[in-house]
Coordinates of C-alpha atoms in Angstrom, one line a residue:
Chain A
X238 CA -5.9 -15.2 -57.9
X239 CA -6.0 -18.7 -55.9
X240 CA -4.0 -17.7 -52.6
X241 CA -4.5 -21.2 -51.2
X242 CA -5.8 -24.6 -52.7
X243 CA -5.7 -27.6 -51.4
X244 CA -6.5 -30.6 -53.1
X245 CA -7.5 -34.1 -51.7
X246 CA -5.6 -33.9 -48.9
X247 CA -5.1 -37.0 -46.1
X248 CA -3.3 -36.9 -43.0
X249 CA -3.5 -38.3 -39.7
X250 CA -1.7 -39.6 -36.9
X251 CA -0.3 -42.8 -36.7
X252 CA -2.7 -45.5 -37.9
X253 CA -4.9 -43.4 -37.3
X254 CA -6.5 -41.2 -40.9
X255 CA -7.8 -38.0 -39.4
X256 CA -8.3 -35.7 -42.7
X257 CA -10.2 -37.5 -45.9
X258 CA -10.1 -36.4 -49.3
X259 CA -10.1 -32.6 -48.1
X260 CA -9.9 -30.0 -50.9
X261 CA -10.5 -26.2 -50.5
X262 CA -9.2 -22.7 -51.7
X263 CA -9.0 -19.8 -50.4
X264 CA -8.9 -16.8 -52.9
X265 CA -7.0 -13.5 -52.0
X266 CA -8.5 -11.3 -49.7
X267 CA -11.4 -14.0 -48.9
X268 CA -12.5 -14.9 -45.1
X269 CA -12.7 -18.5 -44.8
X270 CA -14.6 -19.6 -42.4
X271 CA -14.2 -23.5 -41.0
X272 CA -16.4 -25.4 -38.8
X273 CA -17.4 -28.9 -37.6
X274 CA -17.9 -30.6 -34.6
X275 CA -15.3 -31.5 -32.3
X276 CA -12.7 -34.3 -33.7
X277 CA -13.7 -33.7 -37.3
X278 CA -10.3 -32.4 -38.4
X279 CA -10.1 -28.8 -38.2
X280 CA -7.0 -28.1 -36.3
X281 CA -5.0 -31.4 -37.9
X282 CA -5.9 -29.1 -41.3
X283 CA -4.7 -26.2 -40.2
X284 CA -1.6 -28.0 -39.0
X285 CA -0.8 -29.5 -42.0
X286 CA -0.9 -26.2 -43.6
X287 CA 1.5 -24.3 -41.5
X288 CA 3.6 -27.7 -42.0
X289 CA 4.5 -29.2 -38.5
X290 CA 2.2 -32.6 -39.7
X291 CA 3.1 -34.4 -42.5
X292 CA 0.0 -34.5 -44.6
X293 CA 0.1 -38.6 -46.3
X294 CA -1.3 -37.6 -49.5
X295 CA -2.6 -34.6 -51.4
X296 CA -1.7 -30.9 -52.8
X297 CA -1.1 -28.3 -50.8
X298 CA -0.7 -25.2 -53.0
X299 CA 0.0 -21.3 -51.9
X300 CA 0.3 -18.8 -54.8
X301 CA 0.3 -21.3 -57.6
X302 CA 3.5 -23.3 -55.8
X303 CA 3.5 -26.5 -54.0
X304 CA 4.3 -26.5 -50.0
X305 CA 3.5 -29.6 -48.8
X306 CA 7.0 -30.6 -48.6
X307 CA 8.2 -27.5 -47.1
X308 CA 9.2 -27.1 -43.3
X309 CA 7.4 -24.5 -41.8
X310 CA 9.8 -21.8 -41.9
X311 CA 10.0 -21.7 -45.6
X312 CA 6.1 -21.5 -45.4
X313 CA 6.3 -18.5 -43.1
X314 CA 8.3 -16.8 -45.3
X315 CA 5.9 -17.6 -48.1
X316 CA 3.6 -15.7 -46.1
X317 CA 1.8 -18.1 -44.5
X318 CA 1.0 -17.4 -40.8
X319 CA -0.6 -19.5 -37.7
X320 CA -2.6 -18.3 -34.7
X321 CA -3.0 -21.8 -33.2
X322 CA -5.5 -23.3 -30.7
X323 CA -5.1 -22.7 -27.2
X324 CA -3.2 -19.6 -28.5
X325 CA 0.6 -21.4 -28.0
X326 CA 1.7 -18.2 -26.2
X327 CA 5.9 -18.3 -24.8
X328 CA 4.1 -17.7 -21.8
X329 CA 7.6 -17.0 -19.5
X330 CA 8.5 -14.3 -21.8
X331 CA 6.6 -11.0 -22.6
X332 CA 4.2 -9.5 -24.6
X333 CA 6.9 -8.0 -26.6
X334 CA 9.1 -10.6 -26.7
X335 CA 6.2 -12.7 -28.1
X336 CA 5.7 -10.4 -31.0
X337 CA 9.1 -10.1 -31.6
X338 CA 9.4 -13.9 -32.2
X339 CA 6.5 -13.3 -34.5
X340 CA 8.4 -11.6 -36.6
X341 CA 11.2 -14.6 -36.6
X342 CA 11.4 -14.7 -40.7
X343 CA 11.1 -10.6 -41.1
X344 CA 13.4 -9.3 -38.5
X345 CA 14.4 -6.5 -40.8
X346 CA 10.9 -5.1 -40.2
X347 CA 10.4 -5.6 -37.0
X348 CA 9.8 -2.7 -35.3
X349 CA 6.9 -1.3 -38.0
X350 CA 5.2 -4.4 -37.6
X351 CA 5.8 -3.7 -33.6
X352 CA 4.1 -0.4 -34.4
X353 CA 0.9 -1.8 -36.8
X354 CA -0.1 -4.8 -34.1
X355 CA 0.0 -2.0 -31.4
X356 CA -2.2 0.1 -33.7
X357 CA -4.7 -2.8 -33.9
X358 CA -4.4 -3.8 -30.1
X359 CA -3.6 -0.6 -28.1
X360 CA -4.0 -2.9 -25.2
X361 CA -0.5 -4.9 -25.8
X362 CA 1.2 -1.5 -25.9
X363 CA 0.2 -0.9 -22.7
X364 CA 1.0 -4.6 -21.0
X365 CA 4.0 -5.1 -23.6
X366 CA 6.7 -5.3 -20.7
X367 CA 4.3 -7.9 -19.1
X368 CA 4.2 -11.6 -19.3
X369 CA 2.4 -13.1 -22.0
X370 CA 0.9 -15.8 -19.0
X371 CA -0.4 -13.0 -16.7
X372 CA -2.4 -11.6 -19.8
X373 CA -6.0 -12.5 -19.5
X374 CA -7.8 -14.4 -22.1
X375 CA -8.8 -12.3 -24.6
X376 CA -5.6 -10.3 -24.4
X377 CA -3.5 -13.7 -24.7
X378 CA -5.7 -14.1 -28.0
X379 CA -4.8 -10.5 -29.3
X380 CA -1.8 -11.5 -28.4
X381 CA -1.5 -14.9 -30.4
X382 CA -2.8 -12.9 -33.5
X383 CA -0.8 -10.1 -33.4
X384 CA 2.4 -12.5 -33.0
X385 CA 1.1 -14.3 -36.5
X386 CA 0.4 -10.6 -38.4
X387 CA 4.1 -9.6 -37.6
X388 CA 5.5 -12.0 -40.5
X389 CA 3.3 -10.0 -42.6
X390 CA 1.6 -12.9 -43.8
X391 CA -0.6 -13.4 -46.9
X392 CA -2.7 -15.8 -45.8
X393 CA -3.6 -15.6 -42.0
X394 CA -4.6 -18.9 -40.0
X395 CA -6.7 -18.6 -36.8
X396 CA -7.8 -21.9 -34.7
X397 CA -10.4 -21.4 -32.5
X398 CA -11.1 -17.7 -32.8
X399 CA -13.7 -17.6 -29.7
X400 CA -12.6 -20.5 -27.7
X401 CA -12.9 -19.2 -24.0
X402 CA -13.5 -15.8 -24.6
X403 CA -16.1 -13.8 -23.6
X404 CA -18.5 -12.3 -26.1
X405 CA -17.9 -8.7 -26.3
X406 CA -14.3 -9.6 -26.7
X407 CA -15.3 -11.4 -29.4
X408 CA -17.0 -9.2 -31.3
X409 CA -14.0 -6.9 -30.8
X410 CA -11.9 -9.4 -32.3
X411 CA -14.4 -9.9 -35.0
X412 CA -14.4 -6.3 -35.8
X413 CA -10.4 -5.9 -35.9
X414 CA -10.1 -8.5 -38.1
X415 CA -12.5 -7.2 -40.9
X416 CA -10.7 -4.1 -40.5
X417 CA -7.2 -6.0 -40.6
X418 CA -8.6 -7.1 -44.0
X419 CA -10.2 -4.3 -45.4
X420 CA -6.8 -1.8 -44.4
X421 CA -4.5 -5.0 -46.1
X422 CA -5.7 -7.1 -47.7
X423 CA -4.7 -9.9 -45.8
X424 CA -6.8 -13.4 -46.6
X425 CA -7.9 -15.5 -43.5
X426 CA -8.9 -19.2 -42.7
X427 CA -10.4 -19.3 -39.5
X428 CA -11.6 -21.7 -37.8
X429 CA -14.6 -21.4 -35.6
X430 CA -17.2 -23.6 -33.2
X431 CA -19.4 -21.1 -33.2
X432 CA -21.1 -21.3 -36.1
X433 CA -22.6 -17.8 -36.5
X434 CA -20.1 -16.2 -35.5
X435 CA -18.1 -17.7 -38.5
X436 CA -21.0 -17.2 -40.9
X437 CA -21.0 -13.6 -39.9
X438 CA -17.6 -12.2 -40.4
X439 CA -16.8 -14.6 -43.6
X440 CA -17.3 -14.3 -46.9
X441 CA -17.3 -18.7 -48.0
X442 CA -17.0 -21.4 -45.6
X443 CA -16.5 -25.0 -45.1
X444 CA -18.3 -27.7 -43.2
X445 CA -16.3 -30.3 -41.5
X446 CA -17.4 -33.8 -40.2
X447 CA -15.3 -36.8 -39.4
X448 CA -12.5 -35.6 -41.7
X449 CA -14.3 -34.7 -44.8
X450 CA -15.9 -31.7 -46.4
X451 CA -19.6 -32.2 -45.9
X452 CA -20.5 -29.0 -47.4
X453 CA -19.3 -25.5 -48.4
X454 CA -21.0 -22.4 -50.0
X455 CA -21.1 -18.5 -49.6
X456 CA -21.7 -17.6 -45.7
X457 CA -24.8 -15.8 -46.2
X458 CA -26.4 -18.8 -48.4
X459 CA -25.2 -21.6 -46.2
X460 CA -27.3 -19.1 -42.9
X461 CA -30.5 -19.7 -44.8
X462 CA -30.0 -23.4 -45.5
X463 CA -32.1 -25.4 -43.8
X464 CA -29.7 -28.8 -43.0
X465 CA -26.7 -26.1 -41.5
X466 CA -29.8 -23.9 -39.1
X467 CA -31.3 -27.4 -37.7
X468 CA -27.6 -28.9 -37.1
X469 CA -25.3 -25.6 -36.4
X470 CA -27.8 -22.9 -35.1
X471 CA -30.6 -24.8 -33.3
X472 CA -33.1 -23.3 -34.9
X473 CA -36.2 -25.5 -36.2
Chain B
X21 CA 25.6 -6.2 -20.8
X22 CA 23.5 -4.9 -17.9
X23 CA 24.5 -3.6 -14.9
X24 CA 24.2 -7.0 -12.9
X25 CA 25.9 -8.5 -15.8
X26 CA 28.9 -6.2 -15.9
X27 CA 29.3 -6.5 -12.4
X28 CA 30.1 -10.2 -12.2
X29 CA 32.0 -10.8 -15.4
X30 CA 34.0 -7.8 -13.2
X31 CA 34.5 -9.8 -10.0
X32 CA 35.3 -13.0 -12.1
X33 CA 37.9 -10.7 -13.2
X34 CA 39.2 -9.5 -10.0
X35 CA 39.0 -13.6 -9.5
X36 CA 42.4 -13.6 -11.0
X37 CA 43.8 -11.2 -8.3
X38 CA 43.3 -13.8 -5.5
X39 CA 45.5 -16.4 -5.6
X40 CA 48.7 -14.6 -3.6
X41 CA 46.4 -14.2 -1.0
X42 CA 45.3 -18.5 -1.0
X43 CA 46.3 -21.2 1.2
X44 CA 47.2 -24.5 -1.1
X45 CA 43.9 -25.6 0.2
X46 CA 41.7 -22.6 -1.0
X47 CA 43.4 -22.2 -4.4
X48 CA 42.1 -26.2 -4.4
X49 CA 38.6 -25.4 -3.2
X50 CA 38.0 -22.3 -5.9
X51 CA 39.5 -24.2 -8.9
X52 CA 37.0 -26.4 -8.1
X53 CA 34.4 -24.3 -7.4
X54 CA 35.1 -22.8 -11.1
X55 CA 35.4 -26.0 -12.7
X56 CA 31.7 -26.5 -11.3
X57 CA 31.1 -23.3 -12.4
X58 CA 31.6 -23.6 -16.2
X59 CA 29.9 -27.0 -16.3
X60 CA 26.7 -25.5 -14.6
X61 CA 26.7 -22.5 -16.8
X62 CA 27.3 -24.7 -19.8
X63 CA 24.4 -26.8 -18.8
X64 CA 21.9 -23.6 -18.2
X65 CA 22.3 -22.9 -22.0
X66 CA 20.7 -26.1 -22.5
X67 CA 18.5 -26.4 -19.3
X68 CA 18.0 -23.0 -18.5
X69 CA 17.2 -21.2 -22.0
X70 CA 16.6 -23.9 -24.1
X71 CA 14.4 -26.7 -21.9
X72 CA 16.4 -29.6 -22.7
X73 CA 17.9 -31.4 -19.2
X74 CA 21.3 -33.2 -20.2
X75 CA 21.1 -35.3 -17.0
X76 CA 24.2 -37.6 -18.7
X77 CA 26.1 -34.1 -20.0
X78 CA 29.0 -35.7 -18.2
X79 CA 29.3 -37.4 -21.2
X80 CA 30.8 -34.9 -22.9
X81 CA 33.3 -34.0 -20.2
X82 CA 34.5 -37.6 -20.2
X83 CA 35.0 -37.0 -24.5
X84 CA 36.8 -34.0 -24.0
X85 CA 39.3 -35.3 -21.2
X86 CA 39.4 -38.5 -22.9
X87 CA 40.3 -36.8 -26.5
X88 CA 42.9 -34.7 -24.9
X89 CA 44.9 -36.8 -22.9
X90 CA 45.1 -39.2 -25.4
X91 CA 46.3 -36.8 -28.6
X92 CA 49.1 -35.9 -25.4
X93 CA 50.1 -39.5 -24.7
X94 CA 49.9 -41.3 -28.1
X95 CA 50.5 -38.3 -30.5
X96 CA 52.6 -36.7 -28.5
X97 CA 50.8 -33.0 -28.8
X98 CA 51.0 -30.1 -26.4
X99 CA 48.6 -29.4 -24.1
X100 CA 47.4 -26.2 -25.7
X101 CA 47.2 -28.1 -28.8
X102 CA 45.3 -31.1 -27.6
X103 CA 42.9 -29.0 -25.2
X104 CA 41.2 -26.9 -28.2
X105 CA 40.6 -30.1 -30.0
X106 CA 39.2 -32.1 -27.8
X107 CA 36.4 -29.3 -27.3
X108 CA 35.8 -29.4 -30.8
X109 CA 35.8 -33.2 -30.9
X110 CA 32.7 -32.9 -27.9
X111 CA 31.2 -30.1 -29.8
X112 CA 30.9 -32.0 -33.2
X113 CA 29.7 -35.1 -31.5
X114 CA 27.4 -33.4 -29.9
X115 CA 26.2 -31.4 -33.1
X116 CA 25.9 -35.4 -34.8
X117 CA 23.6 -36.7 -32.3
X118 CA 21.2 -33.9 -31.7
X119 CA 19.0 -34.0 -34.2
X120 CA 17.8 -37.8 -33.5
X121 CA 18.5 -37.3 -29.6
X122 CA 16.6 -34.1 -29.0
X123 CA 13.4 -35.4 -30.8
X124 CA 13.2 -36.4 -26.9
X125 CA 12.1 -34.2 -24.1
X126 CA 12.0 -33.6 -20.2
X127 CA 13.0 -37.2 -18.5
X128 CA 13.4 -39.2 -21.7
X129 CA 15.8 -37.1 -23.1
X130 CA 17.5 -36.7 -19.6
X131 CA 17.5 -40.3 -19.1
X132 CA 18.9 -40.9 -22.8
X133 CA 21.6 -38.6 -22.0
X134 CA 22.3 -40.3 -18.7
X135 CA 22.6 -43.6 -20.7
X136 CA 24.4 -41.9 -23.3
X137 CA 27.2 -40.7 -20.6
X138 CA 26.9 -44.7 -18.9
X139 CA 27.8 -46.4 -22.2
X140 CA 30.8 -44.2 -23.2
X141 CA 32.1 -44.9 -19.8
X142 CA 31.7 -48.9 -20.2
X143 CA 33.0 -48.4 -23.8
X144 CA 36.1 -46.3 -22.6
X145 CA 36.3 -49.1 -19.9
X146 CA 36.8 -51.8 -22.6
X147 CA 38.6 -50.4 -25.2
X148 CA 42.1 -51.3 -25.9
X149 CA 43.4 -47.5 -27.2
X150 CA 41.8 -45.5 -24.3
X151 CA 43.6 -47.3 -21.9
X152 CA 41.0 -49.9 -20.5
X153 CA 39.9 -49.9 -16.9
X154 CA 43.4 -49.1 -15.9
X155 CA 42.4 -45.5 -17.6
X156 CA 46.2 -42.8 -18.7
X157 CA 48.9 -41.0 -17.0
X158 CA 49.5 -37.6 -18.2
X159 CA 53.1 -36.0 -17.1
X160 CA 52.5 -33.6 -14.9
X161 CA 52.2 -29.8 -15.7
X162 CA 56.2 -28.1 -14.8
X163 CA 55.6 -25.1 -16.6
X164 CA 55.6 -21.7 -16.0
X165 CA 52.9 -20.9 -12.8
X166 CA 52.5 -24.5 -11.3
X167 CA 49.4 -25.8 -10.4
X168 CA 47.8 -22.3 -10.2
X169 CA 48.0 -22.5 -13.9
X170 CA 44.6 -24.7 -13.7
X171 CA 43.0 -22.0 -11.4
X172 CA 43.8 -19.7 -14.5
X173 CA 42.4 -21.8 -16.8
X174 CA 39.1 -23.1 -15.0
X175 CA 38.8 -19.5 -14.3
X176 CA 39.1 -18.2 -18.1
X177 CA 36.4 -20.9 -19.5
X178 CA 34.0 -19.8 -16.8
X179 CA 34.6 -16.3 -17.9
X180 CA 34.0 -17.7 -21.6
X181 CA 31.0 -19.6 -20.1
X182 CA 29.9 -17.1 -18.7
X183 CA 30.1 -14.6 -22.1
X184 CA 28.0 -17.0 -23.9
X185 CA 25.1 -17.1 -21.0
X186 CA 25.2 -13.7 -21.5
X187 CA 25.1 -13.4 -25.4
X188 CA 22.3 -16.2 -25.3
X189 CA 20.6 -14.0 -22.4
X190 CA 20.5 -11.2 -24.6
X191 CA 20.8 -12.4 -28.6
X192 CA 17.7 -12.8 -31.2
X193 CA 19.8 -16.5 -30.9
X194 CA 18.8 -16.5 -27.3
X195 CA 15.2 -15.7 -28.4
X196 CA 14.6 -19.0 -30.4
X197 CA 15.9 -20.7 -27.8
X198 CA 14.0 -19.3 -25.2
X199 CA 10.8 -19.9 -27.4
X200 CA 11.5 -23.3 -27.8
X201 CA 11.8 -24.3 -24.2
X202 CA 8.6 -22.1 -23.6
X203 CA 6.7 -24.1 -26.5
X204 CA 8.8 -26.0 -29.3
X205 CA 5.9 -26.1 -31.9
X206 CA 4.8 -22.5 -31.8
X207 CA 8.3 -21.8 -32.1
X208 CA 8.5 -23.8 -35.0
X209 CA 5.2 -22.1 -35.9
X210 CA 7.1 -18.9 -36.0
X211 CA 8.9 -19.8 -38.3
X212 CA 12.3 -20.8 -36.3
X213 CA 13.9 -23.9 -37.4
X214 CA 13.8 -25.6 -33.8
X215 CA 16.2 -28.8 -35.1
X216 CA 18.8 -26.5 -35.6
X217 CA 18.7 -24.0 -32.5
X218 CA 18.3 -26.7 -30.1
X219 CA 20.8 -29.1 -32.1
X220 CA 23.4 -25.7 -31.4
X221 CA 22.6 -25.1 -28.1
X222 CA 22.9 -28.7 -27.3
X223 CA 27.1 -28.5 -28.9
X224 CA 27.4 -24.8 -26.9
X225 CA 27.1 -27.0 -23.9
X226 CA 29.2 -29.8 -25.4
X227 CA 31.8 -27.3 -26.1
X228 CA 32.4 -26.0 -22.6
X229 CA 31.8 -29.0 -20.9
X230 CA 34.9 -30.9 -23.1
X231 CA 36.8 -28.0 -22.7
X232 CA 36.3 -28.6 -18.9
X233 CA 37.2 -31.7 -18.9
X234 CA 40.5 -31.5 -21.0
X235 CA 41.5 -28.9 -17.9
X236 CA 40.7 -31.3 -15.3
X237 CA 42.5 -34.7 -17.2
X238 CA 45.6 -32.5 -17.1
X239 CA 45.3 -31.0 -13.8
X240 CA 44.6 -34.6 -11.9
X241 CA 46.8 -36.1 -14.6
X242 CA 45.6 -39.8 -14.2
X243 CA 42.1 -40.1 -15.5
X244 CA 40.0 -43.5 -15.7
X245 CA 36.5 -44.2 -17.0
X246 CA 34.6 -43.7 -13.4
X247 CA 36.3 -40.3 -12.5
X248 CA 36.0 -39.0 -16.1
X249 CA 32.1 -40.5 -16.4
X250 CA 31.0 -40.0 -12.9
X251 CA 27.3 -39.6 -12.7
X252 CA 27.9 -38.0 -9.2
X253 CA 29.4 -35.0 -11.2
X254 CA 26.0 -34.5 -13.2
X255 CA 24.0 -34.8 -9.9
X256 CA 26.3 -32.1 -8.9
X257 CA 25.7 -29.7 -11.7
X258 CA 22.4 -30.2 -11.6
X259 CA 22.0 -29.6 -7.9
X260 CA 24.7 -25.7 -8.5
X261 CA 22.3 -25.1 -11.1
X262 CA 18.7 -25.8 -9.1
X263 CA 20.0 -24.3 -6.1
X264 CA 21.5 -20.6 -7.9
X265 CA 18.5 -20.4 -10.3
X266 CA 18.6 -22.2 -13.4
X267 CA 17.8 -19.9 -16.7
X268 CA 19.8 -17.2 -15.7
X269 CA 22.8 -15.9 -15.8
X270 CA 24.8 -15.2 -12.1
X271 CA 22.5 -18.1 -10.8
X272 CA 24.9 -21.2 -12.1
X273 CA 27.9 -19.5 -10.6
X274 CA 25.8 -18.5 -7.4
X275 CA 25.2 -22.1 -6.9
X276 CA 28.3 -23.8 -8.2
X277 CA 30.5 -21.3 -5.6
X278 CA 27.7 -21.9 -2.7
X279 CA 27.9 -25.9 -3.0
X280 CA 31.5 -26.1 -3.9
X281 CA 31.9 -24.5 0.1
X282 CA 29.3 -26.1 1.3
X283 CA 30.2 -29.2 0.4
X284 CA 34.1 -28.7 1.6
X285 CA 32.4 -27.7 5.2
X286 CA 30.3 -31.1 5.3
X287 CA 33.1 -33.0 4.0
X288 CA 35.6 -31.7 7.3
X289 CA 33.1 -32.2 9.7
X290 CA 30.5 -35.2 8.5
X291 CA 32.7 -37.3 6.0
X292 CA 30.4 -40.3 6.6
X293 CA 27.0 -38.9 6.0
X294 CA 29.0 -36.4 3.0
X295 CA 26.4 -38.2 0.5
X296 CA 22.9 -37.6 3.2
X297 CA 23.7 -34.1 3.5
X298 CA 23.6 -33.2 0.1
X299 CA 20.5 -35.7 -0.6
X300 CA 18.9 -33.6 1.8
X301 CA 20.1 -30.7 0.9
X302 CA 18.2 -31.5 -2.5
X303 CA 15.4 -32.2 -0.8
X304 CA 15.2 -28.9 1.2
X305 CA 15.8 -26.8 -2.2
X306 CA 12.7 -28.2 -4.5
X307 CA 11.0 -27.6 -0.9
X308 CA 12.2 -24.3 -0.1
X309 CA 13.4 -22.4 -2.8
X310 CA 12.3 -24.3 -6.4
X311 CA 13.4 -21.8 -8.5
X312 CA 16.6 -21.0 -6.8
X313 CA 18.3 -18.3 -5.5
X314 CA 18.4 -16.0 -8.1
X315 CA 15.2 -16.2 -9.3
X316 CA 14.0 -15.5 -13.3

């Protein structure tokens, strides 16, 4: 089944059109990788997903039901989650208290879901009576995801997976989150500068540039193609 | 409650022992001392757990006293009566203008407020009904208990103040606000519908700061536009609050009590340089000690 589609979508801010005539989908239990240059529109999609922009035109569907009028809390509920850019951490409260706001819309549940992000990231366990600001980077971007899995979402957003992070940590994160959808199920759009890295843990992505989508495909065909190694991976 | 927690709602209690023991002059000094109190604890929902500096909250202590001395002069309702509703009548205003006001932050929306609390004051100086620039007489209170009567009651809403600090402190409600002031969209990422927590939090303040004001109309019982708008008073909140620690929950009273006596001591000895003391004294605390005295 479609978990996500979105069709010709336009947004912006201001006067100012950010996000061209975007359409993509997102099947269940897909990784969807997106990447692009800076300032071609990544984050403003993601935003208008989880709903706090207003998107000026388009469909924004999530299991066969529009959203694009929604505030985010509704979407939430729908199970649609956000780990945003530059992680958005409450960073004068701690790790558990972070995790615990997570879990805003499923309050009921809690402390399982307290339990499964732990299982994930043993590390927050250990530092949850610490300050999500004294975290260090990598730890303040478990924590960021494991604050969006405790809605139990269906569809799970990540912008800027590796963004300051070093690269074993990434490939740690890489690793959890295959697991995280192999164990649930759980569909992800992430979005991702480092274009390997997003060709290597997803299963389709989409190409970005000034707002539109330039070009999409299956990961492993889009590695091979010529036009996405000479521009994305520097190789000639 | 904690054990810090249940400690001071204790002595507040213990509060009510005190006045046998008082002077007319320090039964003066402490009402006002917890009159400062429940306005700075009222503001540190909204400053201290929620992020949003009501520099004009004033405003709302000029609606409450204003609402209740007028449904006691021109309706001709008790004091009990007219008290209760003119908390209300500062809450539900309050709740009205949130959601367009708090689309502001940090200095705009404190400067908004302030302008906010300005205009009601000129309006309130103007109108025919709210007695113009000449401002109301209230009769004076010849009940049971005198004028220790106000110490009770000063001393009750800072005890009610106080509970709510508390309950926000410790509540999933506390939470959201807590998230917003940390980071208003990820909060609204979460899932938590920010319009509506702040818009609350914002009329939790309103609340006890009419509710103050009612208290104090009746207790000076004449009150006119520039004592019931007086953007002195704000500066003075805000200062108890900066000075205890703001964002949590003995630090408003900490530094309502501590300035209240302060500021009776300077008054005695310097009453022309009253005003450069406490400038000063401003001064030395964003220098010294930023995040209070009770620190989060």
């Amino acid at each position: 089944m479609r978990l996500l589609e979105v069709s010709d979508l336009e947004a912006g801010y201001g006067d100012v059109q950010v996000l061209r005539s975007v359409s993509l989908h997102v099947e269940e239990g897909e990784i969807v990788a997106i990447f692009g240059s800076n300032g071609s529109g990544k984050s403003t999609f993601l935003k208008v997903l989880i709903g706090t922009l207003k998107p000026w035109g388009g469909t924004v569907k999530f299991m066969e039901r529009h959203v694009e009028d929604l505030p985010p809390e509704e979407r939430v509920k729908l199970g649609i989650a956000l780990a945003a850019e530059g992680r958005k951490l409450f960073l004068g409260m701690t790790v558990e208290e972070n995790l615990l706001l997570g879990a805003w819309v499923k309050k009921e549940k809690a402390k399982e879901n307290l339990e499964r992000v732990y299982s994930y990231f043993p590390e927050l366990y250990e530092k949850r009576r610490e300050l999500a600001g004294d975290l260090s980077g990598g730890q303040q971007q478990m924590l960021s995801i494991g604050r969006a899995l405790m809605s139990e979402p269906k569809l799970l957003m990540i912008d800027e997976l590796s963004l300051g992070l070093a690269p074993a940590v990434v490939d740690r994160l890489a690793n959890i989150l295959t697991r995280i959808r192999e164990e649930e199920g759980i569909s992800m759009l992430i979005v991702e500068q480092e274009v390997s890295l997003a060709l290597d843990i997803s299963d389709r992505a989409y190409v970005f540039d000034l707002g539109e989508v330039v070009d999409e495909g299956r990961s492993e065909d889009l590695l091979r193609r010529d036009s996405i190694r000479k521009t994305y991976l520097s190789v000639l | 409650m904690g054990k810090y927690e249940r400690l001071i709602f204790f002595l507040l209690l213990a509060m009510g022992l005190l006045p046998p023991l008082l002077t007319d002059y320090w039964e003066r000094v402490l009402t006002l001392s917890l009159m400062l109190s429940s306005l700075s604890l009222a503001q540190n929902i909204l400053l201290g757990y929620t992020g949003y500096p009501a520099f004009g909250c004033v405003a709302f202590f000029g609606i409450g006293g204003y609402t209740t001395a007028l449904l006691m002069k021109d309706l001709g309702l008790p004091f009990w009566v007219s008290l209760p509703i003119g908390g209300v009548v500062s809450a539900l205003f309050a709740l009205l203008i949130a959601p367009p006001l708090m689309r502001l932050k940090s200095h705009y929306f404190a400067i908004t407020t302030l302008a906010l609390q300005l205009a009601l004051g000129e309006l309130v100086a103007n109108l025919e009904f709210t007695g113009g620039a000449q401002g109301i007489n209230l009769p004076i209170y010849v009940g049971p208990g005198g004028y220790l009567i106000f110490f009770y009651l000063f001393l009750l809403l800072t005890i009610f103040a106080f509970l709510l600090n508390v309950y926000v402190e410790r509540s999933t409600f506390g939470y959201a606000l807590k998230a917003i002031r940390e980071d208003e969209t990820a909060a609204e990422t979460m899932g938590v519908n920010t319009v509506l927590f702040k818009s609350v939090s914002f009329s939790m303040m309103a609340l006890i700061t009419g509710l103050s004001g009612g208290v104090y109309a009746y207790w000076i019982t004449y009150i006119d536009p520039t004592s019931m708008f007086d953007p002195l008073l704000s500066v003075k909140i805000f200062v108890a609050l900066l000075l205890g620690g703001v964002g949590t929950v003995a630090g408003p009273l900490l530094g309502a009590f501590t300035l209240e006596f302060l500021s009776e001591v300077l008054w005695g000895r310097f009453p022309k340089v009253h005003g450069v003391v406490l400038g000063l004294l401003i001064v030395l605390i964003v220098l010294i000690i930023p995040r209070g005295i009770w620190r989060r």
